[in-house]
């Protein structure tokens, strides 16, 4: 049998370092904190961790504004702590991925300080300087060009003005950046998450973006000239060649703005290993969470990510409202369990954001508590991304076991009930559900690599199979609060299936009765025809 490949077959867990575990009592998470929780990640069944940025940063954009790409922010620890983390992660049988923020730097980075010091500075061309701005807008609001009085020119920034974009067309920039990758590879890092990689290059002639209808400036233009330029493709090939000169290294790109189809174009045998497709992250406001919507998303993904293109599955990250905040009512975890089942039974690498395994909700914050710049700017229409970045809820103590002092961001008040310690001892908890699903995924090859087959099923339900040679897994999800009956085809009688997981489940010889919000995962090792749709619903 083909070898288990960690980044394809395993589960990748995203850690937001400042909120995971504080080891030194300053209210901010750190590397020693992560080290102290590696056993927990093994218990959960994780194969790799991805750390959001840990480099020195003035935190204009909470670590995504870097002043030195080859150092550790002293608030998180030292390079020695990092080396220890790499060694210990490996010793625990896991891999480690770093977040590479290469599109821009902090305006406090030595390169930018030099660049802005005068027009004839050797690093002037390392950033994008112009006498006159074009019409490009910044993603976090306002014009993308900032006037610099000292040198009387404008510089470009896709995000905050504190995050000037690098000029990737300059060969020295390219060389310096590739050296950064090599620096971390040599330290034993297993892979990278590339922050907004499809923005690295901008139109060489700085043409104006065409206009379109939209609510805020950034959305009132089509982003034709400030992203997805053709120069990105050869760069991904060069990067891939470097990664391939080490064993089993990996790169996943964060595609920004562009549709899933574009993400698919960047990946393949000689390109990136993967790129995020954000198929399941839509707000409930615009895309109601329903089996029909989920099915549509899956089918589109399946068509785009075939052959050498391996998909990723993402429900949450540090930029998005948490899954439970989007799809659950109150503290009821039924919809979070459905989402977790999809994450861990679809074809593609699952990315699990810290705290999702216990169904953390976005922390409610008052206006004066908001720290994220776009939240400050657009409140109350958009409250920013702090909500999903709150401290991990380890236990029911005052600061949730995250810290001994008041953390940098408020702990969710539901942590007295909703925390890992409580869920660990409850067999029906989302945590135990997640753990069991991860274990199943490890055990059953069809769940990792099997073909995805969508089956027709009554409204309110989603039924699909994952098929590989000699194994069929069938997943049946009832999204509704009423029981729904599924008819069984001749030849697919219940005795042909072994229930692997269920939230409580009923059958007779001719139908499955899915209880409200029920989830059933079955295994068959015989060739079995699918369960067929039943038009009638049992009330
Ligand atoms: C990515 C990051 C986000 C950051 C932005 C600018 O989208 O995920 O957190 O603000 O890039 O670096």
Short mmCIF file of C-alpha atoms and ligand atoms in Angstrom, two decimals, residues 61 64 101 104 140 159 163 193 195-196 254 256 318-319 385 389, ligand 1:
data_model
loop_
_atom_site.label_atom_id
_atom_site.label_comp_id
_atom_site.label_asym_id
_atom_site.label_seq_id
_atom_site.Cartn_x
_atom_site.Cartn_y
_atom_site.Cartn_z
CA UNK A 61 -1.49 43.47 11.97
CA UNK A 64 1.53 39.71 9.82
CA UNK A 101 4.55 36.58 5.17
CA UNK A 104 5.02 42.68 2.46
CA UNK A 140 -8.09 47.03 4.95
CA UNK A 159 -2.98 45.92 3.53
CA UNK A 163 2.75 46.86 5.67
CA UNK A 193 1.90 28.39 4.66
CA UNK A 195 0.47 34.33 3.26
CA UNK A 196 -1.42 35.98 0.34
CA UNK A 254 -3.26 31.26 0.92
CA UNK A 256 -6.48 35.99 -1.48
CA UNK A 318 -7.67 33.35 12.30
CA UNK A 319 -9.38 35.63 9.77
CA UNK A 385 -11.11 39.32 13.51
CA UNK A 389 -8.51 34.78 18.23
C1 LIG B 1 -3.47 37.08 5.35
C2 LIG B 1 -3.55 36.75 6.81
C3 LIG B 1 -4.19 37.88 7.54
C4 LIG B 1 -3.35 39.13 7.33
C5 LIG B 1 -3.13 39.40 5.85
C6 LIG B 1 -2.05 40.41 5.63
O1 LIG B 1 -4.72 37.17 4.77
O2 LIG B 1 -4.22 35.54 6.97
O3 LIG B 1 -4.32 37.62 8.91
O4 LIG B 1 -3.98 40.21 7.93
O5 LIG B 1 -2.72 38.25 5.16
O6 LIG B 1 -0.79 39.88 5.95
#
